[in-house]
Tab-separated table of C-alpha atoms in Angstrom:
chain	number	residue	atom	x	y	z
H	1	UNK	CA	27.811	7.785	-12.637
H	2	UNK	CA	26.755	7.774	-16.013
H	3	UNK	CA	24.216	5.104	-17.661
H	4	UNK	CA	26.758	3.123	-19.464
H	5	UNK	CA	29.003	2.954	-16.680
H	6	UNK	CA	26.152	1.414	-14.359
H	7	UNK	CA	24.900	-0.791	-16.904
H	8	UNK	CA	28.888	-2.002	-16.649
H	9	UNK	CA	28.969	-1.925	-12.794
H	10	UNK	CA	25.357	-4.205	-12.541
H	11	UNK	CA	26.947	-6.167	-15.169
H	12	UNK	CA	30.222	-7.429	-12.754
H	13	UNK	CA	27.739	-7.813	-9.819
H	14	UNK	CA	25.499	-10.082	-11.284
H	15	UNK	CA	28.726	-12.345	-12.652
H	16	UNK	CA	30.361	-12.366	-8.894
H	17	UNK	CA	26.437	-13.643	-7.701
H	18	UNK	CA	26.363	-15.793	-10.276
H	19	UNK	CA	29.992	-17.432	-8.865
H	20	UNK	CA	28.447	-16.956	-5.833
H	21	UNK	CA	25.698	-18.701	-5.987
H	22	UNK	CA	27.175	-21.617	-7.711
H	23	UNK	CA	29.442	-21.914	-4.668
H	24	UNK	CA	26.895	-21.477	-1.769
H	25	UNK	CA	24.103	-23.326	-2.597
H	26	UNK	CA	23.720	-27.156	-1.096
H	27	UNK	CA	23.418	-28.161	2.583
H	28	UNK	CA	25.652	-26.282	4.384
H	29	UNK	CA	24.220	-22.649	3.299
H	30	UNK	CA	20.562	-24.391	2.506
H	31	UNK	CA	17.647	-24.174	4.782
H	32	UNK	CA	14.640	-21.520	6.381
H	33	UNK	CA	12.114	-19.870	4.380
H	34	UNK	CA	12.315	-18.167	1.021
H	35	UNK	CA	9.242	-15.979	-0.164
H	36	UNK	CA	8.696	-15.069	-3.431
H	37	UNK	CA	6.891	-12.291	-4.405
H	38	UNK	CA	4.925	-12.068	-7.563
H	39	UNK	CA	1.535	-9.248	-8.955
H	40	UNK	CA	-0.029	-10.206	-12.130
H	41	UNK	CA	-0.147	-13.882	-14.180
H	42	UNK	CA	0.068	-13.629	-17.959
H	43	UNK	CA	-0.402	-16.806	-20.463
H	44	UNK	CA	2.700	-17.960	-22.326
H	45	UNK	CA	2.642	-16.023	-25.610
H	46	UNK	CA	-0.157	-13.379	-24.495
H	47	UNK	CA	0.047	-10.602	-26.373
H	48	UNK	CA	0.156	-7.520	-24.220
H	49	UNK	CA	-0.602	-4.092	-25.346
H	50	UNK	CA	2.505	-2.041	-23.546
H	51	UNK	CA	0.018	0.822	-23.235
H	52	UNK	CA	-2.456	-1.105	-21.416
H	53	UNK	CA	-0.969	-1.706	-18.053
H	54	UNK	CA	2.140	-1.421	-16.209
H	55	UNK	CA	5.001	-3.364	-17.444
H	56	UNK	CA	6.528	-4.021	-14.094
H	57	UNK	CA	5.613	-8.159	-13.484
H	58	UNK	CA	4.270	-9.777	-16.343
H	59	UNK	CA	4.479	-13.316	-14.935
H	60	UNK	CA	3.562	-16.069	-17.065
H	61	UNK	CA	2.262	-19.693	-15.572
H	62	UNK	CA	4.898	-21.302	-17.693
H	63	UNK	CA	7.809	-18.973	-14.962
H	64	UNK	CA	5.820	-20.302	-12.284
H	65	UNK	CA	5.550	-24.025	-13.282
H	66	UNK	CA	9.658	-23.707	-14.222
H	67	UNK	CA	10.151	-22.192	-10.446
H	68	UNK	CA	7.921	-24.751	-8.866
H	69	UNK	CA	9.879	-27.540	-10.770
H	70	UNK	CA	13.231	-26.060	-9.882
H	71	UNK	CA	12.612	-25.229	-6.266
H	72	UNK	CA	11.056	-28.927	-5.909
H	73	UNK	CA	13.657	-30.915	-7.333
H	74	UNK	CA	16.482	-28.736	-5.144
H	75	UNK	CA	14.525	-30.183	-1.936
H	76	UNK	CA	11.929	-27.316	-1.334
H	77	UNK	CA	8.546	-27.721	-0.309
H	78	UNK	CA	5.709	-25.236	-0.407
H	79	UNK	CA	3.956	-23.722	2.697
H	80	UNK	CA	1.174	-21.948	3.596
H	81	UNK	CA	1.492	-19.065	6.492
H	82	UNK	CA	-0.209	-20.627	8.971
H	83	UNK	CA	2.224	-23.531	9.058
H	84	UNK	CA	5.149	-21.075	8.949
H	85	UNK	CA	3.293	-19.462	12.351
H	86	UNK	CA	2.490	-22.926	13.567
H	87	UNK	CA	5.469	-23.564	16.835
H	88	UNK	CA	7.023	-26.802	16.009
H	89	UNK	CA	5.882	-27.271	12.885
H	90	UNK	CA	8.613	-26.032	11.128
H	91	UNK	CA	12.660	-26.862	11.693
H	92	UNK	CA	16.136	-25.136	11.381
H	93	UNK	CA	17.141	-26.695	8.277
H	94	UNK	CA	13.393	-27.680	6.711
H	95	UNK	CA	13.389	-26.081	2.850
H	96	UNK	CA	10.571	-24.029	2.937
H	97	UNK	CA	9.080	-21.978	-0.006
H	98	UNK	CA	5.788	-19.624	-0.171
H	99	UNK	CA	4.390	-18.080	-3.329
H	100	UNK	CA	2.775	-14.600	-2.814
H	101	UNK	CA	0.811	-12.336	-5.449
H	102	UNK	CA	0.222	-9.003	-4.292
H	103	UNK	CA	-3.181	-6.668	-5.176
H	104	UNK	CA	-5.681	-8.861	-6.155
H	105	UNK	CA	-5.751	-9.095	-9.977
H	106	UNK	CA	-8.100	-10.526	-11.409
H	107	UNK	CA	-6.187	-12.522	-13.245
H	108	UNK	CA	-4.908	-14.070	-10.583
H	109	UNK	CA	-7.808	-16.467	-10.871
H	110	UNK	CA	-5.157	-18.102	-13.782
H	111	UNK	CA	-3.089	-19.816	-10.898
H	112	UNK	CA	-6.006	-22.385	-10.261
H	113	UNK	CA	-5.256	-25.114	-12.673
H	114	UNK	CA	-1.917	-24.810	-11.907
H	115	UNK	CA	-1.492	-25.030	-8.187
H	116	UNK	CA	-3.962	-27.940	-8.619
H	117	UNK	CA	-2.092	-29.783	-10.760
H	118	UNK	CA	1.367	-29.170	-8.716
H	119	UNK	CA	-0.596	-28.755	-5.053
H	120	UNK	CA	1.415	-25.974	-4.182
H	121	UNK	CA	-0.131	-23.462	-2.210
H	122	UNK	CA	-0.129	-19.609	-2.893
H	123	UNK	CA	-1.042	-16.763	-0.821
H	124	UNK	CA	-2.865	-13.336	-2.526
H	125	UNK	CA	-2.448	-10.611	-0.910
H	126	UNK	CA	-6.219	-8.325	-1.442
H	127	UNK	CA	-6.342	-4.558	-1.458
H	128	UNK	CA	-9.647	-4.164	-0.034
H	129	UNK	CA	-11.057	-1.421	-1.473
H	130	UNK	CA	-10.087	-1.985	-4.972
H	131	UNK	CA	-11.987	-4.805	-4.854
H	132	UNK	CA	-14.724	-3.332	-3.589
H	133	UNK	CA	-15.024	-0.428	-6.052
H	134	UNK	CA	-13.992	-2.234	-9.259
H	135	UNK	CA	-11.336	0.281	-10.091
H	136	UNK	CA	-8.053	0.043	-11.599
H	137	UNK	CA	-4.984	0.162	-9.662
H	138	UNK	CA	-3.112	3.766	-9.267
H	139	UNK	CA	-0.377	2.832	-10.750
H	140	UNK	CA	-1.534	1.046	-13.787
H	141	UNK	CA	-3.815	4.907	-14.577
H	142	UNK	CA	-0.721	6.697	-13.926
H	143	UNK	CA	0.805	4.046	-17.024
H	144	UNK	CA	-1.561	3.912	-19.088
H	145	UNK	CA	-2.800	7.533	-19.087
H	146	UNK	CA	0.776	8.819	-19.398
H	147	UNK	CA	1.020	6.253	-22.680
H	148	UNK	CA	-1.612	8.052	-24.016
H	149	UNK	CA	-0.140	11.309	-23.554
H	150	UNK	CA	2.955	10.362	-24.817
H	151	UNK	CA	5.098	10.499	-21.844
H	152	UNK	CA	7.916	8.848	-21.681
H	153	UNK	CA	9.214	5.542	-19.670
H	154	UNK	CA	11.040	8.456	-17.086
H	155	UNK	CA	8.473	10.762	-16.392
H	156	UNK	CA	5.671	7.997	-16.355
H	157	UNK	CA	8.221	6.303	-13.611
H	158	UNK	CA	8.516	9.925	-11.857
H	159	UNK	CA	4.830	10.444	-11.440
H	160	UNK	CA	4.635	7.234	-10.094
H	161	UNK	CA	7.196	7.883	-7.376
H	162	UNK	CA	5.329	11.015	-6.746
H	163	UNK	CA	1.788	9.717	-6.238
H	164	UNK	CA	3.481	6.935	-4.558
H	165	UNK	CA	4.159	8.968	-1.348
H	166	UNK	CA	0.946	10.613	-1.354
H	167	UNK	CA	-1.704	10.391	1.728
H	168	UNK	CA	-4.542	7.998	-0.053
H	169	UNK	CA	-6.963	10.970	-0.224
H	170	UNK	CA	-4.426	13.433	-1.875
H	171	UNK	CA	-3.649	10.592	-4.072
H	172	UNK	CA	-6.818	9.640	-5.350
H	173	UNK	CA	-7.668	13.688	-6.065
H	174	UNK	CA	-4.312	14.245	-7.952
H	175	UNK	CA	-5.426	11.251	-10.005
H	176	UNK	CA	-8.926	12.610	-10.544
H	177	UNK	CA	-7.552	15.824	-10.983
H	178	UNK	CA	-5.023	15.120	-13.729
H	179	UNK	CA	-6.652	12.435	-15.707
H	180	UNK	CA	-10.804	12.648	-14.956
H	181	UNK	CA	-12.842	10.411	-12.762
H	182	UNK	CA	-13.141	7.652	-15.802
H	183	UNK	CA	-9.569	7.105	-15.644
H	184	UNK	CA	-9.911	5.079	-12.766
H	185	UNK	CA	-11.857	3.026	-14.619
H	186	UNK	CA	-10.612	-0.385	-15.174
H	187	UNK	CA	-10.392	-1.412	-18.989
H	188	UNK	CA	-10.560	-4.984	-18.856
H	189	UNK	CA	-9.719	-8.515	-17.628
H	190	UNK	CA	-5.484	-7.943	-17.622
H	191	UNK	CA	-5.682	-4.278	-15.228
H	192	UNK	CA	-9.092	-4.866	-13.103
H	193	UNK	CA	-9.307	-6.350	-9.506
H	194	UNK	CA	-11.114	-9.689	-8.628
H	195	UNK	CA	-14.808	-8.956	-8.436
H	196	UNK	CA	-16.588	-9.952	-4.699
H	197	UNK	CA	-17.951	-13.175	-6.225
H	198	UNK	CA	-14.420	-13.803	-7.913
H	199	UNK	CA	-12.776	-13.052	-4.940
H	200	UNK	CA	-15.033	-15.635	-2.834
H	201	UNK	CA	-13.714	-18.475	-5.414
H	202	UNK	CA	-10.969	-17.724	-5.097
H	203	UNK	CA	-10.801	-18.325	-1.578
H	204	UNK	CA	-12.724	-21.353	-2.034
H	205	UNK	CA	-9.526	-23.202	-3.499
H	206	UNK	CA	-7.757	-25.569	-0.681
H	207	UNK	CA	-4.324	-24.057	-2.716
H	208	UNK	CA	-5.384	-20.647	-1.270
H	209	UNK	CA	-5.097	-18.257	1.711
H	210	UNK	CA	-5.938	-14.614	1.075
H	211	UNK	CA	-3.843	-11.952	2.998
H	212	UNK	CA	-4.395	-8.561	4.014
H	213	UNK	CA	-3.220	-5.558	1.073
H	214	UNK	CA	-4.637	-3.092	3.257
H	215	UNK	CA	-7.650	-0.681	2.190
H	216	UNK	CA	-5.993	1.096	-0.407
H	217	UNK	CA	-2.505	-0.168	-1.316
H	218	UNK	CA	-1.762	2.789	1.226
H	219	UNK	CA	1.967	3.252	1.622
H	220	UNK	CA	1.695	3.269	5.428
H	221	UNK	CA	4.820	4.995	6.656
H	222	UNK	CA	3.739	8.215	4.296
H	223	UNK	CA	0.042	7.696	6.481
H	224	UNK	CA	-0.382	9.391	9.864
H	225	UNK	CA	-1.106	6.394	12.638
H	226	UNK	CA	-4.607	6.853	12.481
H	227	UNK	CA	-4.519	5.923	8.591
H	228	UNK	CA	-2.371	3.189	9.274
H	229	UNK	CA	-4.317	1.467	11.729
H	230	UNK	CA	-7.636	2.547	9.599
H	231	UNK	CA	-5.849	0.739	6.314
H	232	UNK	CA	-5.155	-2.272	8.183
H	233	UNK	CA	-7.761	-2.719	10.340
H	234	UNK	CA	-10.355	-1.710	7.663
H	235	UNK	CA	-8.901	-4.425	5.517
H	236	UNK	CA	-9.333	-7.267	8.205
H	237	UNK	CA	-12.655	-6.311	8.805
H	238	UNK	CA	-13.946	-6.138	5.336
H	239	UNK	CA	-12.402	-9.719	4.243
H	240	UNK	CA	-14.363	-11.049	7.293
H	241	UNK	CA	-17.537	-9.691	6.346
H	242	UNK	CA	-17.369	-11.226	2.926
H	243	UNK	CA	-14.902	-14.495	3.126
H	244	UNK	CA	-16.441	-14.678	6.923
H	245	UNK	CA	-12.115	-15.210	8.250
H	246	UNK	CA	-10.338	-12.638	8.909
H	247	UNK	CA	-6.752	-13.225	7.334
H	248	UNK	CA	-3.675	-13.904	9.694
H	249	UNK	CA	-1.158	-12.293	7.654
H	250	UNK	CA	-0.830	-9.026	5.862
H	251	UNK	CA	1.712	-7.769	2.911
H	252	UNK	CA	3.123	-4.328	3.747
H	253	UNK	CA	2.360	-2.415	0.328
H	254	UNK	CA	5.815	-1.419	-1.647
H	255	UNK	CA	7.423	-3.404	2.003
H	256	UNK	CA	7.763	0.019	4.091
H	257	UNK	CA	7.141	-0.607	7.624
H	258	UNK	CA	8.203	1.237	10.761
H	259	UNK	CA	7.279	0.722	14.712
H	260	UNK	CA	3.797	2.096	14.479
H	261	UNK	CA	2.963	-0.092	11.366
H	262	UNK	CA	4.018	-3.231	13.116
H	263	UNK	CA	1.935	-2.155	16.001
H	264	UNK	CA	-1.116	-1.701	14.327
H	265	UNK	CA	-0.501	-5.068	12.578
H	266	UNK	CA	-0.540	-6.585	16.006
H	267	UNK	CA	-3.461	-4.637	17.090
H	268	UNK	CA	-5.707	-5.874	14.380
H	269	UNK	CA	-4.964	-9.254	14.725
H	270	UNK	CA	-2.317	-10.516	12.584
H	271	UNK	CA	0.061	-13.142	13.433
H	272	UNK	CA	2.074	-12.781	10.641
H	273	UNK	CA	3.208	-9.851	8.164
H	274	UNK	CA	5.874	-9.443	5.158
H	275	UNK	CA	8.083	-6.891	3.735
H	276	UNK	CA	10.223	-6.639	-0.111
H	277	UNK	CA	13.700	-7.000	2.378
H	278	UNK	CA	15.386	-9.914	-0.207
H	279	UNK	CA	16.245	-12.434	3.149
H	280	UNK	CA	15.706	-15.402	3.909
H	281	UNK	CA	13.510	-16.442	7.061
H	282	UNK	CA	15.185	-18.620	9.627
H	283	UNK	CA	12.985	-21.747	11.145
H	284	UNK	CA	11.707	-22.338	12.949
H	285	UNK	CA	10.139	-18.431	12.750
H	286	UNK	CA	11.131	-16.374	15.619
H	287	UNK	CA	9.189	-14.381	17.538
H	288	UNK	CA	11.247	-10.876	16.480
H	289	UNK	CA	10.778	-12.213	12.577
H	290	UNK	CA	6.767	-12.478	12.439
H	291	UNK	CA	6.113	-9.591	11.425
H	292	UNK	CA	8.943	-8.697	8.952
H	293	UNK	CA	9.080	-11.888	6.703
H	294	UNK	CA	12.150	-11.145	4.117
H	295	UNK	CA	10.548	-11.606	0.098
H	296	UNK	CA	12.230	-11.616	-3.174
H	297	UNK	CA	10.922	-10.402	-6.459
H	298	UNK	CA	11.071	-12.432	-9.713
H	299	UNK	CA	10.216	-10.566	-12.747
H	300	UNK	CA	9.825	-11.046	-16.659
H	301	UNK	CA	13.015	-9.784	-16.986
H	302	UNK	CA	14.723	-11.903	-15.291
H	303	UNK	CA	15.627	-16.031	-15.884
H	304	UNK	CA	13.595	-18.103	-13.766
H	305	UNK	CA	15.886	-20.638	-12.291
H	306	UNK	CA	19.258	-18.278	-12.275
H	307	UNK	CA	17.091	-15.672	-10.078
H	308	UNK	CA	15.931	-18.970	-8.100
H	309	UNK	CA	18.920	-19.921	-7.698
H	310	UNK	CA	20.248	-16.303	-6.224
H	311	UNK	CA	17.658	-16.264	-3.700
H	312	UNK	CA	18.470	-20.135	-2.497
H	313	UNK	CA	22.369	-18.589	-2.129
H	314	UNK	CA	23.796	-17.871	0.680
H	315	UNK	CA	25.279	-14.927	-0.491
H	316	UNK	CA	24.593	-12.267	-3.116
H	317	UNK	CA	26.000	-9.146	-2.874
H	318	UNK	CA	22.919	-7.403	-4.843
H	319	UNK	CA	20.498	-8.488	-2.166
H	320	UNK	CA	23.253	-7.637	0.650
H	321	UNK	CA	22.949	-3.825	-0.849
H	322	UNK	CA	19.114	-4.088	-0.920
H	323	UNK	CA	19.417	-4.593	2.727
H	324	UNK	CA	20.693	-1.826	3.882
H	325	UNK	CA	18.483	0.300	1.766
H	326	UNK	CA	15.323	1.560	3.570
H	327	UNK	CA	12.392	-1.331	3.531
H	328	UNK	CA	10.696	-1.665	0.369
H	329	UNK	CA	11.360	-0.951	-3.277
């Protein structure tokens, strides 16, 4: 199919889940848990340098005080995951929202005044090992290094899907190997991970629960089981050493999970864990569902309240087709 043509074809779907969402929204198709899924926060009007970092999610805190507005006024409230794994807490029907960020930014330290203000609680999911070497994500190198070499949008996005699938050690060299040890380098506040110290404040906040990222933003079904259990398990035990908790919950990096990645979830503790599969979550949370919490993705490119108001439908034909794709994105 050529571009045009699916530029025309996306176009239809989103008007039929637009109808669709006007007609199945309200109490009878209302109710369980929707998860939102977010990476970095951005200032209204912040002028980003394209080349700097990877344009995926540039969320502002102006989309996230419009969503928490919206989702509030349609009967929502905001949870935290240990009352989603709390029995009894939590009823069929209950409107439940939770607000992830995935990585660790640093500038995830932005959301402070504003959960305060609303006293809506977030979750940030913390790839360990970023953290504790100060270096820029993978995929923000791959973007900003193929920038400067004047690649363009497709080839930056196939190298990406290349390194994506990569053990973490064959990763890391092809970065080294291809751009230089300093490319992994963080540049400044907008690409680089919460420090230790930032990382301790953060989880300081009463609006806050950190979550487990594992080590290395591994993509665990390309990892052998030993690596899988090592990138969990590694995370837990280096958030307890410095926070002095262990988290209960851990984000599946890019959503892929299989048997042996739910397993070692188990095995190192965690009660709960969450995948990119756009569903809601019946309540009260089922035994089968703990592990594999549905999420949906909001994006820059996207309105606020219209994508709001697609994941509050009960039915949408583009998340239906997500579905049945593989876990993850």
């Amino acid at each position: 199919m050529s571009r045009s043509l699916r530029r025309l074809a996306a176009r239809a779907l989103h008007a039929v889940d637009r109808g669709l969402a006007q007609a199945t929204l309200g109490d009878r198709f209302e109710g369980g848990l929707i998860t939102f899924l977010f990476h970095g926060v951005f200032l209204p009007g912040e002028r980003i340098d394209p080349a700097r970092i990877d344009p995926y999610q540039r969320t502002t805190t102006a989309d996230l005080e419009v969503l928490i507005e919206h989702l509030l006024a349609a009967g929502y409230r905001f949870v935290t995951p240990d009352e989603v794994a709390t029995p009894g807490l939590l009823a069929a029907g209950d409107r439940c929202a939770m607000l992830t960020f995935d990585d660790g930014y640093a500038n995830n330290l932005r959301l402070l005044p504003l959960l305060s203000r609303y006293r809506v609680p977030v979750t940030v999911f913390v790839a360990s090992g970023y953290v504790e070497r100060g270096e820029a994500y993978w995929w923000d190198v791959v973007h900003r290094e193929g920038v400067a070499r004047g690649l363009g949008a497709a080839r930056i996005e196939a190298e990406k899907r290349r390194l994506k699938g990569l053990p973490v050690t064959a990763q890391r060299r092809a970065l080294i190997d291809a751009y230089g040890p300093d490319a992994l380098k963080a540049r400044d506040d907008l690409d680089r991970p919460l420090t230790v110290d930032e990382l301790r404040a953060l989880a300081q906040s009463p609006w806050i629960t950190i979550g487990n990222h594992t080590v290395d933003h591994a993509i665990l079904t390309s990892q052998p089981p030993d690596e899988q259990r090592r990138q969990i398990a590694g995370c837990q035990a280096w958030l307890q050493d410095v926070l002095g908790e262990a988290p209960m919950i851990v984000s599946y990096p890019n959503g892929n999970y299989d048997a042996a990645v739910l397993q070692a979830a188990r095995d190192a503790g965690l009660r709960l864990g969450i995948t990119t599969v756009p569903r809601r979550t019946p309540l009260p949370l089922r035994p089968a569902d703990a592990l594999t919490l549905g999420r949906f993705v909001i994006d820059d490119h996207q309105d606020v309240v219209e994508r709001a108001r697609a994941c509050r439908a009960g039915l949408n034909l583009r998340h239906a087709a997500l579905r049945r794709r593989r876990p993850g994105y």
